[in-house]
Structure formats: C-alpha cells, structure tokens
Coordinates of C-alpha atoms and ligand atoms in Angstrom, one line a residue:
Chain C
M1 CA -9.0 19.0 -11.9
V2 CA -11.5 17.0 -14.0
K3 CA -10.7 13.4 -13.3
A4 CA -12.3 11.8 -16.3
F5 CA -14.3 12.2 -19.5
R6 CA -17.0 10.0 -20.9
P7 CA -17.7 11.1 -24.4
V8 CA -20.9 9.9 -26.2
N9 CA -19.2 9.4 -29.6
L10 CA -15.8 9.4 -31.4
D11 CA -16.1 13.0 -32.4
E12 CA -16.5 14.2 -28.9
A13 CA -13.7 11.9 -27.8
L14 CA -11.3 13.4 -30.4
N15 CA -12.3 16.9 -29.3
I16 CA -11.4 16.1 -25.7
R17 CA -8.2 14.4 -26.9
K18 CA -7.2 17.6 -28.7
E19 CA -8.0 20.0 -25.9
N20 CA -6.7 18.0 -22.9
R21 CA -3.9 15.8 -21.9
V22 CA -5.7 12.5 -21.1
I23 CA -5.2 8.8 -20.9
P24 CA -7.5 6.8 -23.1
I25 CA -8.9 3.7 -21.3
A26 CA -10.7 0.9 -23.0
G27 CA -10.9 -2.4 -21.1
G28 CA -8.6 -1.1 -18.4
T29 CA -6.9 -4.5 -17.8
D30 CA -3.5 -3.1 -18.3
L31 CA -4.0 0.4 -16.9
M32 CA -5.8 -0.7 -13.7
V33 CA -3.0 -3.2 -12.9
Q34 CA -0.2 -0.7 -13.7
K35 CA -1.8 1.9 -11.5
R36 CA -3.0 -0.2 -8.6
R37 CA -2.1 0.6 -5.1
W38 CA -2.8 -1.1 -1.7
A39 CA -6.1 -3.0 -1.3
G40 CA -9.0 -0.6 -1.0
L41 CA -7.1 2.4 -2.3
T42 CA -8.2 4.2 -5.5
P43 CA -5.7 3.9 -8.4
S44 CA -4.1 7.2 -9.2
F45 CA -3.4 8.4 -12.8
E46 CA -1.1 11.3 -13.9
Y47 CA -3.8 12.7 -16.2
P48 CA -7.6 12.4 -16.4
L49 CA -9.0 9.3 -17.9
L50 CA -10.9 9.2 -21.2
F51 CA -13.3 6.4 -21.3
I52 CA -13.6 5.0 -24.8
G53 CA -14.7 1.3 -24.4
H54 CA -18.4 2.1 -25.0
I55 CA -18.0 4.2 -28.1
E56 CA -20.0 2.8 -31.0
E57 CA -17.6 3.8 -33.8
L58 CA -14.8 1.8 -32.0
R59 CA -16.8 -1.4 -32.0
G60 CA -17.9 -4.1 -34.4
I61 CA -16.2 -6.7 -36.7
R62 CA -17.1 -6.6 -40.4
I63 CA -15.8 -7.0 -43.9
Q64 CA -15.4 -3.7 -45.7
D65 CA -13.7 -3.2 -49.2
D66 CA -12.5 -6.8 -49.1
R67 CA -10.8 -6.3 -45.8
L68 CA -11.6 -7.4 -42.3
R69 CA -12.3 -4.3 -40.1
I70 CA -12.0 -4.8 -36.4
G71 CA -13.1 -2.0 -34.1
S72 CA -10.3 -1.2 -31.6
A73 CA -12.6 -1.6 -28.6
S74 CA -13.7 -5.2 -29.5
S75 CA -13.1 -7.5 -26.6
F76 CA -11.2 -10.7 -26.9
N77 CA -14.4 -12.8 -26.3
E78 CA -16.3 -10.8 -29.0
L79 CA -13.5 -11.7 -31.4
L80 CA -13.6 -15.4 -30.3
E81 CA -17.4 -15.5 -30.9
N82 CA -17.3 -13.8 -34.3
T83 CA -17.2 -16.1 -37.4
L84 CA -15.2 -13.4 -39.4
T85 CA -12.2 -13.6 -37.0
P86 CA -9.2 -15.4 -38.7
S87 CA -8.6 -18.7 -37.0
V88 CA -4.9 -17.9 -36.3
L89 CA -6.1 -14.8 -34.3
K90 CA -8.7 -17.0 -32.5
D91 CA -6.0 -19.5 -31.6
A92 CA -3.8 -16.8 -30.1
I93 CA -6.7 -15.2 -28.2
S94 CA -8.0 -18.4 -26.7
G95 CA -4.7 -19.0 -25.0
M96 CA -4.7 -15.5 -23.5
A97 CA -5.6 -14.4 -20.0
S98 CA -8.8 -15.9 -18.5
Y99 CA -12.4 -15.9 -19.5
P100 CA -13.5 -12.9 -17.4
I101 CA -10.4 -10.9 -18.4
R102 CA -11.2 -11.6 -22.1
N103 CA -14.7 -10.1 -21.5
M104 CA -13.0 -6.8 -20.7
A105 CA -9.6 -6.7 -22.5
T106 CA -9.6 -5.2 -26.0
I107 CA -7.5 -5.8 -29.0
G108 CA -6.8 -2.0 -29.3
G109 CA -5.5 -2.0 -25.7
N110 CA -3.2 -5.0 -26.5
I111 CA -1.7 -3.0 -29.5
C112 CA -1.4 0.4 -27.7
N113 CA 0.1 -1.2 -24.6
A114 CA 2.9 -2.4 -26.9
S115 CA 4.2 -5.0 -24.5
P116 CA 6.9 -7.3 -26.0
A117 CA 4.7 -10.2 -24.7
G118 CA 1.4 -8.9 -26.2
D119 CA -0.1 -12.0 -27.7
T120 CA -2.1 -10.6 -30.6
L121 CA 1.0 -8.8 -31.9
P122 CA 2.9 -11.6 -33.7
V123 CA -0.4 -12.6 -35.4
L124 CA -1.2 -9.0 -36.4
Y125 CA 2.4 -8.6 -37.8
S126 CA 2.0 -11.8 -39.8
L127 CA -1.4 -10.9 -41.1
D128 CA 0.0 -7.5 -42.4
A129 CA -2.4 -5.6 -40.2
V130 CA -2.9 -1.9 -40.8
L131 CA -4.0 0.4 -38.0
I132 CA -6.5 3.2 -38.5
L133 CA -5.7 6.2 -36.3
S134 CA -8.3 8.9 -35.9
S135 CA -7.9 12.6 -35.0
L136 CA -9.8 15.7 -35.7
K137 CA -7.7 16.1 -38.8
G138 CA -9.0 12.8 -40.2
E139 CA -7.7 9.3 -40.4
R140 CA -4.2 7.9 -41.1
R141 CA -3.3 4.3 -41.8
I142 CA -0.1 2.8 -40.7
P143 CA 1.3 -0.8 -40.8
I144 CA 1.5 -2.3 -37.2
E145 CA 5.3 -2.7 -37.4
E146 CA 5.7 1.0 -38.0
F147 CA 3.3 1.9 -35.2
I148 CA 5.1 -0.1 -32.4
K149 CA 8.5 1.4 -31.6
G150 CA 9.6 -0.6 -28.6
P151 CA 8.3 -1.8 -25.2
G152 CA 5.4 0.4 -24.3
I153 CA 6.3 2.9 -27.0
T154 CA 4.1 3.6 -30.0
N155 CA 3.7 6.2 -32.7
L156 CA 0.3 7.3 -31.3
K157 CA 0.0 11.1 -31.4
D158 CA -1.4 13.0 -28.4
D159 CA -4.6 13.9 -30.3
E160 CA -5.2 10.4 -31.8
I161 CA -7.3 7.4 -30.9
L162 CA -6.8 4.0 -32.4
K163 CA -10.1 3.4 -34.2
G164 CA -9.7 0.1 -35.8
I165 CA -7.5 -2.6 -37.3
E166 CA -7.6 -3.6 -41.0
I167 CA -6.6 -7.1 -42.1
P168 CA -6.3 -8.0 -45.8
Q169 CA -8.0 -11.3 -46.6
Y170 CA -5.5 -14.1 -46.8
D171 CA -5.6 -17.8 -47.5
F172 CA -3.0 -19.9 -45.9
D173 CA -2.7 -23.7 -46.2
L174 CA -0.5 -23.9 -43.2
Y175 CA -0.2 -22.3 -39.9
F176 CA 1.9 -23.1 -36.9
Y177 CA 1.3 -21.2 -33.7
K178 CA 3.0 -21.9 -30.4
K179 CA 2.8 -19.9 -27.1
V180 CA 5.3 -21.0 -24.5
G181 CA 4.2 -19.9 -21.0
I182 CA 4.2 -21.3 -17.5
G183 CA 0.7 -22.6 -17.4
K184 CA -1.8 -23.0 -20.2
V185 CA -3.6 -19.7 -19.6
T186 CA -3.4 -16.7 -17.4
S187 CA 0.4 -16.6 -17.9
L188 CA 2.1 -14.0 -20.0
S189 CA 4.2 -15.5 -22.8
K190 CA 7.8 -16.4 -22.4
I191 CA 7.9 -16.8 -26.2
S192 CA 5.4 -17.0 -29.0
F193 CA 6.0 -18.1 -32.5
L194 CA 3.8 -17.9 -35.6
G195 CA 4.5 -19.3 -39.0
L196 CA 2.1 -19.0 -41.9
A197 CA 2.7 -20.5 -45.4
N198 CA 1.1 -20.9 -48.7
I199 CA 2.6 -23.8 -50.7
T200 CA 1.8 -24.7 -54.3
D201 CA 3.5 -27.6 -56.0
D202 CA 6.6 -27.7 -53.8
R203 CA 7.1 -23.9 -54.1
I204 CA 6.6 -21.6 -51.2
K205 CA 4.3 -19.0 -52.7
D206 CA 4.1 -17.1 -49.5
I207 CA 5.6 -17.4 -46.0
K208 CA 5.4 -15.2 -42.9
V209 CA 7.3 -15.8 -39.7
S210 CA 6.9 -13.8 -36.5
F211 CA 8.4 -14.1 -33.0
G212 CA 6.9 -12.6 -29.9
A213 CA 8.6 -11.7 -26.6
V214 CA 12.1 -12.3 -27.9
A215 CA 13.1 -8.7 -28.6
P216 CA 11.9 -5.2 -27.7
S217 CA 9.1 -5.7 -30.2
V218 CA 7.8 -8.5 -32.5
V219 CA 10.5 -9.9 -34.9
R220 CA 9.4 -10.2 -38.4
S221 CA 11.7 -9.8 -41.4
R222 CA 10.3 -9.4 -44.9
E223 CA 13.8 -9.6 -46.2
I224 CA 14.4 -13.1 -44.8
E225 CA 11.0 -14.2 -45.9
S226 CA 11.6 -13.2 -49.5
R227 CA 14.9 -15.2 -49.4
I228 CA 13.0 -18.2 -48.1
K229 CA 10.4 -17.8 -50.9
E230 CA 13.2 -18.3 -53.5
L231 CA 13.9 -21.8 -52.2
D232 CA 12.0 -25.0 -52.7
R233 CA 11.2 -27.2 -49.8
E234 CA 14.4 -29.4 -50.1
E235 CA 16.6 -26.3 -50.3
I236 CA 15.0 -24.9 -47.2
V237 CA 16.2 -27.9 -45.2
K238 CA 19.7 -27.6 -46.7
E239 CA 19.8 -23.9 -46.1
F240 CA 18.3 -24.0 -42.7
N241 CA 21.4 -23.1 -40.8
N242 CA 21.9 -19.9 -42.8
I243 CA 18.2 -18.9 -42.3
K244 CA 18.6 -19.6 -38.6
E245 CA 21.7 -17.4 -38.5
M246 CA 19.8 -14.5 -40.1
Y247 CA 17.0 -14.7 -37.6
S248 CA 19.4 -15.3 -34.7
E249 CA 20.8 -11.8 -35.3
L250 CA 17.3 -10.2 -34.9
I251 CA 16.4 -12.1 -31.8
A252 CA 17.6 -10.2 -28.8
P253 CA 15.7 -11.4 -25.7
I254 CA 16.1 -10.3 -22.1
D255 CA 16.2 -12.1 -18.8
D256 CA 13.2 -11.4 -16.7
A257 CA 11.0 -13.0 -14.0
R258 CA 9.3 -15.2 -16.6
S259 CA 12.3 -16.6 -18.4
T260 CA 16.0 -16.2 -19.4
A261 CA 17.4 -14.8 -22.5
H262 CA 19.2 -18.0 -23.3
Y263 CA 16.1 -20.1 -23.0
R264 CA 14.1 -17.7 -25.2
K265 CA 16.7 -17.7 -27.9
V266 CA 17.2 -21.5 -28.0
I267 CA 13.5 -22.3 -27.9
S268 CA 12.4 -19.7 -30.4
L269 CA 15.0 -21.0 -33.0
R270 CA 13.9 -24.5 -32.4
L271 CA 10.3 -23.5 -33.2
L272 CA 11.6 -21.9 -36.4
E273 CA 13.3 -25.2 -37.2
A274 CA 10.2 -27.2 -36.5
F275 CA 8.2 -24.9 -38.8
L276 CA 10.6 -24.8 -41.7
T277 CA 12.0 -28.3 -41.7
K278 CA 9.0 -30.2 -40.6
E279 CA 5.7 -28.4 -40.9
V280 CA 6.4 -26.8 -44.3
Q281 CA 7.8 -30.1 -45.7
Chain I
M1 CA -18.4 12.1 -11.3
R2 CA -22.1 11.2 -10.9
I3 CA -22.7 7.6 -12.0
E4 CA -26.1 6.0 -12.4
F5 CA -26.3 2.3 -12.9
T6 CA -28.5 -0.7 -12.1
L7 CA -27.4 -2.7 -9.1
N8 CA -29.1 -6.0 -8.4
S9 CA -32.3 -4.8 -10.2
E10 CA -32.4 -1.4 -8.5
S11 CA -31.5 1.9 -10.1
V12 CA -28.7 3.6 -8.0
S13 CA -26.8 6.8 -8.4
I14 CA -23.4 7.6 -6.7
D15 CA -21.0 10.5 -6.7
T16 CA -17.5 9.1 -6.7
E17 CA -14.1 9.3 -8.2
P18 CA -14.2 7.9 -11.8
Q19 CA -11.1 5.8 -11.4
R20 CA -12.3 4.2 -8.2
R21 CA -12.6 0.4 -8.4
L22 CA -16.0 -1.1 -8.7
L23 CA -14.8 -3.7 -6.1
D24 CA -14.5 -0.9 -3.5
I25 CA -17.8 0.7 -4.5
L26 CA -19.6 -2.5 -4.0
R27 CA -18.0 -3.5 -0.7
E28 CA -17.8 -0.1 0.9
D29 CA -20.7 2.0 -0.4
F30 CA -23.2 -0.8 -0.8
R31 CA -21.8 -3.4 1.7
L32 CA -22.1 -6.1 -0.8
I33 CA -19.4 -8.2 0.8
S34 CA -19.8 -11.4 -1.3
V35 CA -17.4 -9.5 -3.6
K36 CA -14.0 -10.3 -2.3
E37 CA -10.5 -8.9 -2.9
G38 CA -7.9 -11.6 -3.4
C39 CA -5.2 -10.2 -5.5
G40 CA -6.4 -6.9 -6.8
E41 CA -4.9 -7.5 -10.2
G42 CA -7.2 -9.7 -12.2
E43 CA -5.5 -13.0 -11.4
C44 CA -7.7 -14.7 -8.7
G45 CA -11.3 -14.1 -9.7
A46 CA -12.6 -13.6 -6.1
C47 CA -14.0 -10.2 -7.2
I48 CA -16.0 -11.4 -10.2
I49 CA -19.4 -9.9 -10.8
L50 CA -21.7 -9.7 -13.8
L51 CA -21.5 -6.5 -15.8
D52 CA -24.2 -6.3 -18.5
G53 CA -24.5 -10.1 -18.1
K54 CA -20.9 -11.0 -18.5
A55 CA -18.4 -12.1 -15.8
V56 CA -15.7 -9.5 -15.2
N57 CA -13.1 -8.8 -12.5
S58 CA -14.5 -5.9 -10.4
C59 CA -11.0 -5.0 -9.1
L60 CA -10.1 -3.8 -12.7
I61 CA -13.2 -1.8 -13.4
P62 CA -13.1 1.9 -12.8
A63 CA -16.3 3.6 -11.8
G64 CA -16.6 5.7 -14.9
R65 CA -17.0 2.6 -17.0
I66 CA -20.2 1.4 -15.4
K67 CA -22.4 4.4 -16.2
G68 CA -25.7 3.1 -17.5
S69 CA -24.7 -0.5 -17.1
E70 CA -26.3 -3.4 -15.1
V71 CA -24.3 -4.9 -12.3
I72 CA -25.2 -8.1 -10.5
T73 CA -23.5 -9.5 -7.5
L74 CA -24.2 -12.8 -5.6
E75 CA -26.6 -10.9 -3.3
G76 CA -28.9 -10.2 -6.2
Y77 CA -28.3 -13.5 -8.0
R78 CA -29.2 -15.6 -4.9
E79 CA -32.9 -14.8 -5.5
T80 CA -32.9 -16.8 -8.7
E81 CA -34.0 -20.4 -9.4
R82 CA -30.7 -21.1 -11.1
F83 CA -28.8 -20.1 -8.0
R84 CA -30.9 -22.6 -5.9
I85 CA -29.9 -25.4 -8.3
L86 CA -26.2 -24.4 -8.3
M87 CA -26.2 -24.1 -4.5
E88 CA -27.7 -27.6 -4.1
S89 CA -25.3 -29.1 -6.6
F90 CA -22.3 -27.4 -5.0
E91 CA -23.3 -28.8 -1.7
D92 CA -23.7 -32.3 -3.1
A93 CA -20.3 -32.2 -4.8
G94 CA -18.5 -30.7 -1.8
A95 CA -17.5 -27.8 -3.9
V96 CA -17.3 -25.3 -1.1
Q97 CA -14.8 -25.4 1.7
C98 CA -13.7 -22.0 3.1
G99 CA -16.0 -20.3 0.6
F100 CA -13.8 -17.3 -0.3
C101 CA -13.7 -18.2 -4.0
T102 CA -17.3 -19.3 -4.2
P103 CA -19.1 -16.0 -5.1
G104 CA -16.7 -15.3 -7.9
I105 CA -17.1 -18.9 -9.2
I106 CA -20.9 -18.8 -9.1
M107 CA -21.0 -15.5 -11.0
T108 CA -18.5 -16.9 -13.6
V109 CA -20.7 -20.0 -14.0
E110 CA -23.8 -17.9 -14.5
S111 CA -22.0 -15.9 -17.2
L112 CA -21.1 -19.1 -19.0
L113 CA -24.6 -20.6 -18.7
R114 CA -26.1 -17.4 -20.2
E115 CA -23.9 -18.1 -23.3
N116 CA -24.1 -21.8 -23.3
S117 CA -26.8 -23.6 -21.3
N118 CA -25.2 -27.1 -21.9
P119 CA -21.5 -26.7 -21.4
T120 CA -19.1 -29.7 -21.5
E121 CA -16.7 -30.4 -18.7
E122 CA -13.9 -28.9 -20.9
E123 CA -15.9 -25.7 -21.5
I124 CA -16.6 -25.4 -17.7
K125 CA -12.9 -25.8 -16.9
K126 CA -11.9 -23.2 -19.5
A127 CA -14.5 -20.7 -18.2
L128 CA -13.2 -21.2 -14.7
S129 CA -9.5 -20.7 -15.7
G130 CA -9.4 -17.3 -14.0
N131 CA -10.9 -18.5 -10.6
L132 CA -8.3 -19.6 -8.0
C133 CA -9.4 -21.9 -5.2
R134 CA -6.9 -22.7 -2.5
C135 CA -9.0 -25.4 -0.8
T136 CA -10.9 -27.8 -3.1
G137 CA -8.5 -28.7 -5.8
Y138 CA -11.1 -27.7 -8.5
S139 CA -12.4 -31.1 -9.4
M140 CA -15.3 -30.8 -6.9
I141 CA -16.2 -27.4 -8.3
V142 CA -16.3 -28.6 -11.9
D143 CA -18.3 -31.6 -10.6
G144 CA -20.8 -29.2 -8.9
V145 CA -21.4 -27.4 -12.2
V146 CA -21.7 -30.6 -14.1
R147 CA -24.3 -31.8 -11.6
A148 CA -26.3 -28.6 -11.9
V149 CA -26.4 -28.8 -15.7
K150 CA -27.5 -32.5 -15.5
K151 CA -30.2 -31.8 -12.9
V152 CA -31.8 -29.2 -15.1
K153 CA -31.6 -31.5 -18.1
N154 CA -33.4 -34.2 -16.1
D155 CA -36.1 -31.8 -15.0
G156 CA -36.7 -30.9 -18.7
K157 CA -36.2 -27.2 -17.9
S158 CA -33.6 -25.2 -19.6
I159 CA -31.0 -23.7 -17.3
Ligands
FAD301 C1 -4.8 -11.5 -15.3 C2 -4.4 -10.9 -16.6 C3 -3.9 -11.8 -17.6 C4 -3.4 -11.3 -18.8 N1 -3.0 -12.1 -19.8 C5 -2.5 -11.7 -21.0 C6 -2.1 -12.6 -22.0 O1 -2.1 -13.8 -21.8 N2 -1.6 -12.1 -23.1 C7 -1.6 -10.7 -23.4 O2 -1.1 -10.3 -24.5 N3 -2.0 -9.8 -22.5 C8 -2.5 -10.3 -21.3 N4 -2.9 -9.4 -20.3 C9 -2.8 -7.9 -20.6 C10 -4.1 -7.2 -21.1 O3 -5.3 -7.9 -20.7 C11 -4.1 -7.0 -22.6 O4 -2.9 -6.3 -23.0 C12 -5.3 -6.3 -23.1 O5 -5.4 -6.4 -24.5 C13 -5.3 -4.8 -22.8 O6 -6.5 -4.2 -23.4 P1 -7.4 -3.2 -22.5 O7 -8.5 -2.7 -23.3 O8 -7.8 -3.8 -21.2 O9 -6.3 -2.0 -22.2 P2 -6.3 -0.7 -21.4 O10 -5.7 -1.0 -20.0 O11 -7.6 0.0 -21.4 O12 -5.3 0.2 -22.2 C14 -3.9 -0.3 -22.4 C15 -3.1 0.9 -23.1 O13 -3.6 1.2 -24.4 C16 -4.1 2.5 -24.5 N5 -5.3 2.4 -25.3 C17 -6.3 1.5 -25.2 N6 -7.2 1.6 -26.2 C18 -6.8 2.6 -27.0 C19 -7.3 3.2 -28.2 N7 -8.4 2.8 -28.8 N8 -6.6 4.3 -28.7 C20 -5.5 4.7 -28.1 N9 -4.9 4.2 -27.0 C21 -5.6 3.1 -26.4 C22 -4.3 3.0 -23.1 O14 -4.2 4.4 -23.0 C23 -3.2 2.2 -22.4 O15 -2.0 2.8 -22.5 C24 -3.4 -9.8 -19.1 C25 -3.9 -9.0 -18.1 C26 -4.4 -9.5 -16.9 C27 -4.9 -8.5 -15.8
FES302 S1 -9.2 -9.4 -6.6 FE1 -9.9 -9.2 -8.6 S2 -9.1 -10.9 -9.6 FE2 -8.2 -11.1 -7.6
FES303 S1 -13.2 -23.0 -1.1 FE1 -11.5 -22.0 -0.2 S2 -10.7 -20.9 -1.8 FE2 -12.1 -22.1 -2.8

C-alpha cells in the first residue's frame, strides 16, 4: 500500500483526494500526537497520509474583495507576524501552545480537528468566518458554525480540502478575551470566552459573544445577541439575569481531566457577567 | 518514500516510511544524539531542531514533511560563532546541569535570534515556554541567553 502522497500543487492534491481514501496532514501537531506509540516506534495511520502543509495555494494572508483571506496552512507564528491578522485572533494565538509548536501548527488544522478546546474557534465564530472548501468540482463556502458539527466531527467531504478562511472586515471598539487554563501557555483551555462589541451613544450597535470548551462545539447565539442589541446599557444590567438564563441553557460542559462541568459553567457565566455588566458599560 | 533533504549543510537522501518521526531518523539513521526524546508529544522541547531556520519539535514531524527542507541539529550548529558565544554564556550563568534539555534550548534560542537579534528577557521567556528543564529552575537559562545577547552588543557585532 502507498503510505503517503506529497502533491506539488492543490490540483494534484484534490485529484489524489478524489481517487484515494487519505488523511490530509498539515502541521501534524494533532495527528502525530493522536497516533503516537511507544518511544522510537513509527506512528501508524489507518490510511495513507496526504501532505499538504507545503502547498502554495494553501498559504498566504491577504486582503481580497474587502475580506481577509487566510490560507489554511498558515502557521500560528505566521499569523502572529502578519500585520493583517486581527488583534483578537493574535491575542488568542499568542496564548496557544508553545513557540516551536506555533511554528508548525496551522489554523486549518485547528478548525478541521474540531476540538471543543480549539482556541481559534471562538474567535472565528465571533468574526463570522467563512470557510472555503475545495474539491475537483470547485469551491464551496460555508460559515464555520455550519462546518463544525461536534467534537472532532466536521462537514468536510471525503474529496475536499480546506483551502482558506475568509473574514469580513470588522471594526470593534471593545473586545474582551479570556482563556482559562492551568498555566499561561502550553495548556489546553478549560474555558475560553470572547466578547466583541460596537457601541455608539449608549446603544449597542453590534455585539458578539462566544464560549469555547463549554459544550460539544463553540457556543454562539445570534438570537440572544439580537435581543441584547435591542437594549441600552442600563437595561443590559437590569436584564442580565434573563440573558444569563438564556446562555445557561446552551452551556453544556463536561467533566474531564482538565476541569469539571460545574467549574466551567460557573466561570463562563461570570465572564459573561464581567463582559456585559462591566466592560460594555 | 525517498526523501532528500539537507542535514547540517550536507545533502542527504534516505528511503524510509513517510510517517516515521524525524526524531527517530536523526537519532537512529544519522546517530545525531543531541536530539533527545523526552515526552514524544510536543510538550517538553528536548527534541527541538531547526527546520528551514525555525525551531520545531522533531517528535511531531513525519519524514514526508521534510523533503527538500534544511534540517539543523546541535551537531551542525556547534561549528558556528554564535554557538561559541552561547556556550560561554551558558557556562557563566550555570545554565546547564544534567544537560538533557540543553540542545533543544540552544536550538530554540537560535530560532529566536534569527527573528530578533535583540530580544528582551520577556521575549526570551516566551520563546522558551515549550522547553522543560527539570534541573535549573529556568532563571539561569534565561540569564545565559541575556548574557549572550549583551556580550555580542558589547563586541559591536550583531548576533
Ligand atoms: C504541545 C501542544 C500544545 C497545544 N496547545 C494548543 C492550544 O493551546 N490550543 C489549541 O487550540 N490547540 C493546541 N494544540 C493542538 C494543535 O496544535 C492545534 O489544534 C493545531 O492548530 C493543529 O494544526 P495542525 O496543522 O498541526 O493539524 P494536523 O495534525 O496536521 O491536522 C489536524 C486535523 O485536521 C485535518 N486537516 C488539517 N488541515 C486540513 C486541511 N487544510 N483540509 C482538510 N483537513 C485538514 C487533518 O486531517 C487532521 O484531522 C496543541 C498541540 C500540542 C502538541
Ligand atoms: S520529545 Fe518532542 S517535545 Fe518532548
Ligand atoms: S539541565 Fe537538566 S533538564 Fe535542564
């Protein structure tokens, strides 16, 4: 059996993807850990690997049609170094993993791995990121919240490769990002919280709230956000308990090695409170 | 899979399984034993080498990825002037005890210095966040790097 493919460009990669059952590998920082065996032993995979990290069409960060286009194989350090990267995304990335891991790990891998603790995910949900998926049939675009179905489960088709991420240009006057982990870096999130807001004269023109690691996938509710937008700042404080109740129903954390469900729920709702009743005020 | 790459300034070619770890290739096929296996899962930094000039954990790099790339381990790096300065500064600072973590730390520092020849203490600490040391308590290591950066500044050479 062929153990791996190393295509020279995206077209060749998509042809291989169509003809064979393969596992795309970009930075390998999730796959190589998932498939590791004893020291000195070669990791074993169920299907041949398809190396894609070096493919030119999957790289680069640029503005195109008024939107930010991030190639899926961009590493976290490339994103940190680029002036086009939104500062909320940079904040989340700089608290992730370690410097050498960030040289390898890609944003596309973080999305396709679809871990509830994936740290770029709450940011990408809040920024209304759209994913560009390529296959021989062409490209399709899908909002990130429709792509991620659950822990490790995505809507990626067997013949597709995630080509890039598109982020509309936004202007926020306020953002509040918190990652709660054991140490400052190298620890996976117990919880992460991101609130973005645009406030003009006392009115909330726009608000986006995302929670990471508190449910099978990121929690963001456009419905609750539009209710909050109807309120002015004072009303938000008065209505806070109702808003909290609504989010509380969506937050369904689990107990695991990193934290307990109870802790996650209590702390994530406190972060919501800090954002809505302090930061936004 | 046949894989050609540059290893410590020499062109090499190997025939190996594409999912085999670079760590094992370096230690077993080339006997470059400065590259250590601590955790095997990206957490400790003992296996860090330079891949195309950047520090990466070789325990997480499958062979198929390095085709056409440049790999540098401590065995190649020790021929450089910068290594000499770092070695002296690490000695002065008492930054090496058992030495298991040291090769990975030196390679990480080299990657940092290639990006930023005059890092602050804070930047040095951040870059070393993925290197565990069970002996020194880290402050001596950071001090070693700070001394090297200063030494070069005083010499008027750029590091
Ligand atoms: C020590 C350590 C610390 C870490 N810390 C953090 C952390 O703080 N926060 C965090 O969120 N993560 C962390 N991670 C996890 C990991 O680094 C990230 O999830 C990373 O973004 C994965 O990217 P990758 O390119 O390495 O993924 P890979 O391992 O290459 O791939 C991951 C998955 O995505 C698929 N895939 C990748 N690219 C594509 C594509 N373009 N199209 C289709 N499918 C694709 C692969 O098939 C695979 O299923 C850590 C990992 C390690 C080892
Ligand atoms: S052995 Fe690679 S990071 Fe620990
Ligand atoms: S000197 Fe012993 S682990 Fe660092």
